[in-house]
PDB file of C-alpha atoms in Angstrom:
ATOM      1  CA  MET A   1      81.650 181.863 170.707  1.00 47.00           C
ATOM      2  CA  ASN A   2      85.204 182.191 168.888  1.00 58.00           C
ATOM      3  CA  ASN A   3      85.078 178.194 166.418  1.00 76.00           C
ATOM      4  CA  ILE A   4      82.363 176.123 165.209  1.00 87.00           C
ATOM      5  CA  ARG A   5      82.663 172.678 164.657  1.00 89.00           C
ATOM      6  CA  LEU A   6      81.137 171.033 161.777  1.00 94.00           C
ATOM      7  CA  SER A   7      79.619 167.262 161.128  1.00 96.00           C
ATOM      8  CA  ASN A   8      82.538 165.355 158.595  1.00 97.00           C
ATOM      9  CA  ARG A   9      79.722 165.650 156.096  1.00 97.00           C
ATOM     10  CA  LEU A  10      79.417 169.559 156.104  1.00 97.00           C
ATOM     11  CA  LEU A  11      83.456 170.025 156.491  1.00 96.00           C
ATOM     12  CA  ALA A  12      83.984 168.175 153.826  1.00 97.00           C
ATOM     13  CA  VAL A  13      80.876 170.856 151.298  1.00 97.00           C
ATOM     14  CA  ALA A  14      82.613 173.566 152.756  1.00 97.00           C
ATOM     15  CA  GLU A  15      86.323 172.808 151.918  1.00 96.00           C
ATOM     16  CA  LEU A  16      85.443 171.904 148.180  1.00 97.00           C
ATOM     17  CA  CYS A  17      84.499 175.875 148.294  1.00 96.00           C
ATOM     18  CA  GLY A  18      87.678 176.854 147.767  1.00 93.00           C
ATOM     19  CA  ASP A  19      88.669 179.571 147.730  1.00 91.00           C
ATOM     20  CA  SER A  20      85.775 181.220 146.182  1.00 95.00           C
ATOM     21  CA  LYS A  21      84.591 184.752 147.848  1.00 96.00           C
ATOM     22  CA  ARG A  22      80.681 184.824 147.288  1.00 97.00           C
ATOM     23  CA  VAL A  23      79.114 181.580 148.003  1.00 98.00           C
ATOM     24  CA  ALA A  24      75.663 180.406 148.189  1.00 97.00           C
ATOM     25  CA  ASP A  25      73.477 177.668 149.992  1.00 97.00           C
ATOM     26  CA  VAL A  26      70.920 176.846 148.595  1.00 97.00           C
ATOM     27  CA  GLY A  27      68.698 174.890 151.589  1.00 95.00           C
ATOM     28  CA  THR A  28      70.809 176.376 155.002  1.00 94.00           C
ATOM     29  CA  ASP A  29      69.347 174.553 157.561  1.00 88.00           C
ATOM     30  CA  HIS A  30      70.749 176.323 160.253  1.00 91.00           C
ATOM     31  CA  GLY A  31      73.171 178.037 158.240  1.00 94.00           C
ATOM     32  CA  TYR A  32      76.602 176.133 159.880  1.00 96.00           C
ATOM     33  CA  VAL A  33      78.071 176.041 156.756  1.00 97.00           C
ATOM     34  CA  PRO A  34      77.897 179.679 155.968  1.00 97.00           C
ATOM     35  CA  ILE A  35      79.079 180.389 159.161  1.00 96.00           C
ATOM     36  CA  TRP A  36      82.015 178.695 158.916  1.00 96.00           C
ATOM     37  CA  LEU A  37      83.192 180.472 155.677  1.00 96.00           C
ATOM     38  CA  LEU A  38      82.985 183.613 157.429  1.00 95.00           C
ATOM     39  CA  LYS A  39      84.426 182.426 160.286  1.00 94.00           C
ATOM     40  CA  SER A  40      87.010 180.889 158.712  1.00 92.00           C
ATOM     41  CA  GLY A  41      87.785 183.926 156.106  1.00 92.00           C
ATOM     42  CA  LEU A  42      87.616 181.869 153.015  1.00 93.00           C
ATOM     43  CA  ALA A  43      84.193 183.209 152.126  1.00 95.00           C
ATOM     44  CA  GLU A  44      83.660 187.046 151.950  1.00 96.00           C
ATOM     45  CA  HIS A  45      79.452 187.064 151.243  1.00 97.00           C
ATOM     46  CA  VAL A  46      77.815 183.852 151.501  1.00 97.00           C
ATOM     47  CA  ILE A  47      74.037 183.735 150.054  1.00 97.00           C
ATOM     48  CA  ALA A  48      72.024 181.693 153.040  1.00 96.00           C
ATOM     49  CA  SER A  49      69.062 180.789 151.607  1.00 96.00           C
ATOM     50  CA  ASP A  50      65.922 178.402 152.593  1.00 95.00           C
ATOM     51  CA  ILE A  51      62.731 177.913 151.772  1.00 93.00           C
ATOM     52  CA  ASN A  52      61.047 177.536 155.685  1.00 94.00           C
ATOM     53  CA  ALA A  53      61.100 180.402 157.463  1.00 95.00           C
ATOM     54  CA  GLU A  54      62.142 178.812 160.752  1.00 94.00           C
ATOM     55  CA  PRO A  55      65.455 176.908 159.398  1.00 91.00           C
ATOM     56  CA  LEU A  56      66.532 181.466 158.028  1.00 94.00           C
ATOM     57  CA  GLU A  57      65.454 182.166 162.214  1.00 95.00           C
ATOM     58  CA  ASN A  58      67.453 179.196 163.052  1.00 94.00           C
ATOM     59  CA  ALA A  59      70.801 180.596 160.691  1.00 94.00           C
ATOM     60  CA  ARG A  60      70.039 183.833 162.480  1.00 94.00           C
ATOM     61  CA  ARG A  61      70.265 182.839 165.768  1.00 95.00           C
ATOM     62  CA  ASN A  62      73.844 180.852 165.166  1.00 94.00           C
ATOM     63  CA  ALA A  63      75.363 183.729 163.627  1.00 94.00           C
ATOM     64  CA  ASP A  64      74.182 186.653 166.132  1.00 94.00           C
ATOM     65  CA  ALA A  65      76.123 183.516 168.262  1.00 93.00           C
ATOM     66  CA  TYR A  66      79.311 183.759 166.605  1.00 93.00           C
ATOM     67  CA  GLY A  67      79.186 187.333 165.554  1.00 91.00           C
ATOM     68  CA  ILE A  68      78.941 186.710 161.622  1.00 93.00           C
ATOM     69  CA  GLY A  69      78.011 190.077 160.838  1.00 84.00           C
ATOM     70  CA  ASN A  70      77.018 191.656 157.257  1.00 87.00           C
ATOM     71  CA  GLY A  71      78.820 189.612 155.423  1.00 94.00           C
ATOM     72  CA  LEU A  72      75.615 187.684 156.064  1.00 96.00           C
ATOM     73  CA  GLU A  73      72.610 187.140 153.590  1.00 96.00           C
ATOM     74  CA  LEU A  74      69.505 185.596 155.344  1.00 96.00           C
ATOM     75  CA  VAL A  75      66.765 184.579 152.102  1.00 96.00           C
ATOM     76  CA  LEU A  76      63.358 183.154 152.415  1.00 95.00           C
ATOM     77  CA  SER A  77      63.509 181.825 148.285  1.00 92.00           C
ATOM     78  CA  ASP A  78      62.234 178.866 147.102  1.00 89.00           C
ATOM     79  CA  GLY A  79      65.138 177.010 144.911  1.00 90.00           C
ATOM     80  CA  VAL A  80      67.451 179.759 143.562  1.00 93.00           C
ATOM     81  CA  SER A  81      65.379 181.724 142.302  1.00 91.00           C
ATOM     82  CA  HIS A  82      66.938 185.217 144.345  1.00 93.00           C
ATOM     83  CA  LEU A  83      70.229 184.584 142.569  1.00 93.00           C
ATOM     84  CA  ALA A  84      71.427 186.082 139.287  1.00 91.00           C
ATOM     85  CA  ALA A  85      74.446 185.086 137.480  1.00 91.00           C
ATOM     86  CA  ASP A  86      76.471 187.543 139.589  1.00 93.00           C
ATOM     87  CA  SER A  87      75.399 186.902 142.860  1.00 94.00           C
ATOM     88  CA  ALA A  88      77.587 184.058 143.533  1.00 96.00           C
ATOM     89  CA  GLU A  89      81.403 181.707 142.664  1.00 96.00           C
ATOM     90  CA  THR A  90      80.115 178.702 144.139  1.00 97.00           C
ATOM     91  CA  ILE A  91      76.379 177.378 145.062  1.00 97.00           C
ATOM     92  CA  ILE A  92      76.195 174.936 147.362  1.00 98.00           C
ATOM     93  CA  ILE A  93      73.400 172.562 147.554  1.00 98.00           C
ATOM     94  CA  ALA A  94      73.384 170.090 149.990  1.00 97.00           C
ATOM     95  CA  GLY A  95      71.451 167.337 152.104  1.00 95.00           C
ATOM     96  CA  MET A  96      68.543 166.768 149.534  1.00 96.00           C
ATOM     97  CA  GLY A  97      67.293 163.640 147.071  1.00 96.00           C
ATOM     98  CA  GLY A  98      68.828 164.236 144.180  1.00 96.00           C
ATOM     99  CA  GLU A  99      66.110 164.881 141.777  1.00 96.00           C
ATOM    100  CA  THR A 100      65.632 167.827 143.795  1.00 96.00           C
ATOM    101  CA  ILE A 101      68.572 168.920 143.983  1.00 97.00           C
ATOM    102  CA  SER A 102      68.321 169.178 139.837  1.00 96.00           C
ATOM    103  CA  ASP A 103      64.800 170.365 139.557  1.00 96.00           C
ATOM    104  CA  ILE A 104      66.581 173.188 141.619  1.00 96.00           C
ATOM    105  CA  LEU A 105      69.132 173.900 138.965  1.00 95.00           C
ATOM    106  CA  SER A 106      66.662 173.518 136.050  1.00 94.00           C
ATOM    107  CA  PRO A 107      65.324 177.200 135.623  1.00 91.00           C
ATOM    108  CA  ALA A 108      68.781 178.691 136.263  1.00 90.00           C
ATOM    109  CA  GLY A 109      70.488 178.211 132.530  1.00 89.00           C
ATOM    110  CA  TRP A 110      73.642 180.680 133.412  1.00 91.00           C
ATOM    111  CA  ILE A 111      75.112 178.674 136.129  1.00 92.00           C
ATOM    112  CA  ALA A 112      76.898 176.407 133.015  1.00 89.00           C
ATOM    113  CA  ASP A 113      78.350 179.600 131.977  1.00 89.00           C
ATOM    114  CA  GLY A 114      81.675 178.741 132.882  1.00 90.00           C
ATOM    115  CA  ARG A 115      82.268 180.620 135.355  1.00 91.00           C
ATOM    116  CA  HIS A 116      80.573 179.443 138.121  1.00 94.00           C
ATOM    117  CA  SER A 117      81.031 175.909 140.438  1.00 96.00           C
ATOM    118  CA  LEU A 118      78.888 173.391 142.292  1.00 98.00           C
ATOM    119  CA  VAL A 119      79.483 172.496 145.570  1.00 98.00           C
ATOM    120  CA  LEU A 120      76.112 169.310 145.734  1.00 98.00           C
ATOM    121  CA  GLN A 121      75.968 165.821 148.237  1.00 98.00           C
ATOM    122  CA  PRO A 122      73.115 164.319 147.496  1.00 97.00           C
ATOM    123  CA  MET A 123      71.308 161.779 149.583  1.00 97.00           C
ATOM    124  CA  THR A 124      69.857 159.295 147.728  1.00 95.00           C
ATOM    125  CA  LYS A 125      69.132 159.253 143.805  1.00 94.00           C
ATOM    126  CA  GLN A 126      72.437 160.108 142.650  1.00 95.00           C
ATOM    127  CA  PRO A 127      72.568 158.265 139.374  1.00 95.00           C
ATOM    128  CA  ASP A 128      69.988 160.262 138.545  1.00 95.00           C
ATOM    129  CA  LEU A 129      71.625 163.928 139.266  1.00 97.00           C
ATOM    130  CA  ILE A 130      75.245 162.266 137.749  1.00 97.00           C
ATOM    131  CA  SER A 131      73.302 161.596 134.451  1.00 96.00           C
ATOM    132  CA  TRP A 132      71.494 165.099 134.901  1.00 97.00           C
ATOM    133  CA  LEU A 133      74.508 167.087 135.305  1.00 97.00           C
ATOM    134  CA  TYR A 134      76.009 165.516 132.445  1.00 96.00           C
ATOM    135  CA  LYS A 135      73.250 165.794 129.699  1.00 95.00           C
ATOM    136  CA  ARG A 136      72.961 169.327 130.679  1.00 94.00           C
ATOM    137  CA  GLY A 137      77.244 170.000 129.987  1.00 94.00           C
ATOM    138  CA  PHE A 138      78.810 169.221 133.370  1.00 96.00           C
ATOM    139  CA  PHE A 139      81.200 167.467 134.690  1.00 96.00           C
ATOM    140  CA  ILE A 140      81.946 166.528 137.863  1.00 97.00           C
ATOM    141  CA  GLU A 141      85.883 167.572 138.053  1.00 96.00           C
ATOM    142  CA  TYR A 142      85.796 166.312 141.717  1.00 96.00           C
ATOM    143  CA  ALA A 143      84.390 163.567 144.308  1.00 97.00           C
ATOM    144  CA  ARG A 144      85.264 163.492 148.100  1.00 97.00           C
ATOM    145  CA  LEU A 145      83.599 160.952 151.122  1.00 98.00           C
ATOM    146  CA  ALA A 146      83.182 161.601 154.584  1.00 98.00           C
ATOM    147  CA  GLU A 147      81.726 159.454 157.408  1.00 97.00           C
ATOM    148  CA  ASP A 148      79.557 160.599 160.058  1.00 94.00           C
ATOM    149  CA  SER A 149      77.000 158.859 162.614  1.00 91.00           C
ATOM    150  CA  GLY A 150      78.291 155.439 160.362  1.00 94.00           C
ATOM    151  CA  GLU A 151      77.257 156.641 156.939  1.00 96.00           C
ATOM    152  CA  ILE A 152      79.183 157.571 154.346  1.00 98.00           C
ATOM    153  CA  TYR A 153      77.865 160.580 152.475  1.00 98.00           C
ATOM    154  CA  ILE A 154      79.580 161.573 148.656  1.00 98.00           C
ATOM    155  CA  ILE A 155      80.006 165.542 147.998  1.00 98.00           C
ATOM    156  CA  PHE A 156      80.785 166.471 144.087  1.00 97.00           C
ATOM    157  CA  LEU A 157      82.813 169.889 142.953  1.00 98.00           C
ATOM    158  CA  VAL A 158      81.034 169.860 139.297  1.00 97.00           C
ATOM    159  CA  ARG A 159      81.334 172.291 136.891  1.00 96.00           C
ATOM    160  CA  ALA A 160      80.565 173.309 133.274  1.00 95.00           C
ATOM    161  CA  GLY A 161      82.071 171.627 130.284  1.00 93.00           C
ATOM    162  CA  ARG A 162      81.237 168.573 127.558  1.00 88.00           C
ATOM    163  CA  ARG A 163      83.111 165.130 128.759  1.00 91.00           C
ATOM    164  CA  LYS A 164      81.790 161.209 127.740  1.00 92.00           C
ATOM    165  CA  PRO A 165      78.231 160.847 130.135  1.00 93.00           C
ATOM    166  CA  PRO A 166      79.503 157.766 132.938  1.00 94.00           C
ATOM    167  CA  GLU A 167      77.284 155.159 133.261  1.00 92.00           C
ATOM    168  CA  GLY A 168      76.218 152.281 135.216  1.00 93.00           C
ATOM    169  CA  ALA A 169      79.126 151.608 137.574  1.00 95.00           C
ATOM    170  CA  GLY A 170      80.171 155.266 136.720  1.00 95.00           C
ATOM    171  CA  LEU A 171      77.352 156.825 137.592  1.00 95.00           C
ATOM    172  CA  ILE A 172      77.633 155.037 141.562  1.00 96.00           C
ATOM    173  CA  ILE A 173      81.579 155.558 141.921  1.00 96.00           C
ATOM    174  CA  PRO A 174      82.445 159.148 139.384  1.00 95.00           C
ATOM    175  CA  GLU A 175      86.122 158.310 137.541  1.00 94.00           C
ATOM    176  CA  ALA A 176      87.319 161.356 139.547  1.00 94.00           C
ATOM    177  CA  LEU A 177      86.505 159.591 143.197  1.00 95.00           C
ATOM    178  CA  PHE A 178      88.491 155.965 141.752  1.00 94.00           C
ATOM    179  CA  ILE A 179      91.260 157.473 140.639  1.00 94.00           C
ATOM    180  CA  GLU A 180      91.867 159.753 144.229  1.00 93.00           C
ATOM    181  CA  ARG A 181      90.897 156.362 145.728  1.00 95.00           C
ATOM    182  CA  PRO A 182      90.874 157.951 149.297  1.00 96.00           C
ATOM    183  CA  PRO A 183      90.432 155.284 152.416  1.00 96.00           C
ATOM    184  CA  LEU A 184      86.701 155.536 152.853  1.00 97.00           C
ATOM    185  CA  LEU A 185      86.419 154.247 149.006  1.00 97.00           C
ATOM    186  CA  LEU A 186      86.317 150.047 149.554  1.00 97.00           C
ATOM    187  CA  PRO A 187      83.439 150.827 152.829  1.00 97.00           C
ATOM    188  CA  TYR A 188      81.440 152.588 150.009  1.00 97.00           C
ATOM    189  CA  LEU A 189      82.016 150.221 147.129  1.00 97.00           C
ATOM    190  CA  ASP A 190      80.786 147.396 149.755  1.00 97.00           C
ATOM    191  CA  VAL A 191      77.558 149.696 150.570  1.00 96.00           C
ATOM    192  CA  ASN A 192      76.786 149.674 147.314  1.00 97.00           C
ATOM    193  CA  ILE A 193      77.369 146.486 146.492  1.00 96.00           C
ATOM    194  CA  ARG A 194      75.652 145.303 149.420  1.00 96.00           C
ATOM    195  CA  ARG A 195      73.147 147.903 148.070  1.00 95.00           C
ATOM    196  CA  ILE A 196      72.654 146.656 144.285  1.00 95.00           C
ATOM    197  CA  SER A 197      72.699 142.718 145.227  1.00 94.00           C
ATOM    198  CA  SER A 198      69.886 143.248 148.138  1.00 93.00           C
ATOM    199  CA  ALA A 199      68.033 145.199 145.126  1.00 90.00           C
ATOM    200  CA  VAL A 200      68.489 142.192 142.846  1.00 90.00           C
ATOM    201  CA  ASN A 201      67.689 139.308 144.887  1.00 90.00           C
ATOM    202  CA  GLY A 202      64.504 141.662 145.961  1.00 87.00           C
ATOM    203  CA  MET A 203      63.469 141.602 142.433  1.00 86.00           C
ATOM    204  CA  LYS A 204      64.329 137.915 141.377  1.00 84.00           C
ATOM    205  CA  ASN A 205      62.397 136.605 144.203  1.00 85.00           C
ATOM    206  CA  SER A 206      59.599 138.768 143.659  1.00 78.00           C
ATOM    207  CA  LYS A 207      56.216 136.894 142.417  1.00 66.00           C
ATOM    208  CA  ASP A 208      56.061 139.453 139.600  1.00 62.00           C
ATOM    209  CA  ILE A 209      58.637 140.087 137.915  1.00 67.00           C
ATOM    210  CA  ARG A 210      57.908 142.904 135.512  1.00 69.00           C
ATOM    211  CA  ASN A 211      61.114 144.136 134.219  1.00 79.00           C
ATOM    212  CA  PRO A 212      64.213 141.651 133.601  1.00 83.00           C
ATOM    213  CA  GLU A 213      65.609 144.134 132.017  1.00 86.00           C
ATOM    214  CA  ARG A 214      66.489 146.112 134.786  1.00 86.00           C
ATOM    215  CA  ILE A 215      67.567 143.288 137.154  1.00 88.00           C
ATOM    216  CA  ALA A 216      69.605 142.640 134.309  1.00 90.00           C
ATOM    217  CA  GLU A 217      70.693 146.412 134.030  1.00 91.00           C
ATOM    218  CA  LEU A 218      71.731 146.433 137.834  1.00 91.00           C
ATOM    219  CA  GLU A 219      73.663 142.805 137.888  1.00 92.00           C
ATOM    220  CA  ARG A 220      76.041 144.305 135.115  1.00 94.00           C
ATOM    221  CA  VAL A 221      76.411 147.442 137.461  1.00 94.00           C
ATOM    222  CA  LEU A 222      76.449 144.849 140.205  1.00 95.00           C
ATOM    223  CA  GLU A 223      79.792 142.918 138.985  1.00 95.00           C
ATOM    224  CA  ASP A 224      80.978 146.768 137.561  1.00 95.00           C
ATOM    225  CA  LEU A 225      81.684 147.311 141.273  1.00 95.00           C
ATOM    226  CA  LYS A 226      82.807 144.235 142.202  1.00 95.00           C
ATOM    227  CA  CYS A 227      85.970 144.667 139.578  1.00 94.00           C
ATOM    228  CA  MET A 228      86.750 148.023 141.431  1.00 94.00           C
ATOM    229  CA  ARG A 229      86.956 146.754 144.162  1.00 93.00           C
ATOM    230  CA  GLY A 230      89.167 144.279 142.962  1.00 93.00           C
ATOM    231  CA  GLU A 231      90.898 146.401 141.555  1.00 91.00           C
ATOM    232  CA  LEU A 232      91.795 148.044 144.929  1.00 83.00           C
TER     233      LEU A 232
END
């Protein structure tokens, strides 16, 4: 087998690694991104880790099928405990919830040394992750959208550096994404407008409204998202 084809989501993740020669893929699952990076010649060494043995065995079989040799290092590990500052230039964490991603990164203070980049693809809790990143001295340098099986996913390229923390709609649509204005931004805005509208309506229709402040906050975010949409 010579070529490996990635889903749109995983391809976007892989491409955001740029020209990093040493990459760590945390929670690698089947190992497709590390294999793609090595087969494409972009990376020279990839550390692929997972907390469970079965995904690593799947990754091992896939690496063998695609003729991957010594460039791939498979590690059974929880989070980033197996990594040191010189282990990789870029760290990938994709396909997890935003809170899980921040929990994984929390123990590794060295990632904010300015020599590392993070490629992060949260499945849920995106605002929580963005808020955590800016509080820890990171910023989103670039954001990309990818569509797979009818879903739109957001992927961040993150670097160390103090920036003004975003708030409100900025925790859903990063400034870097709005500046770029990719074709998928409009449908992505629509998805989030529908989601937040549904949440607000559900809270308002509840017999027990305990958090009017939260409703007001969501309504402000909703209005900001609609304004963004009107500017496209």
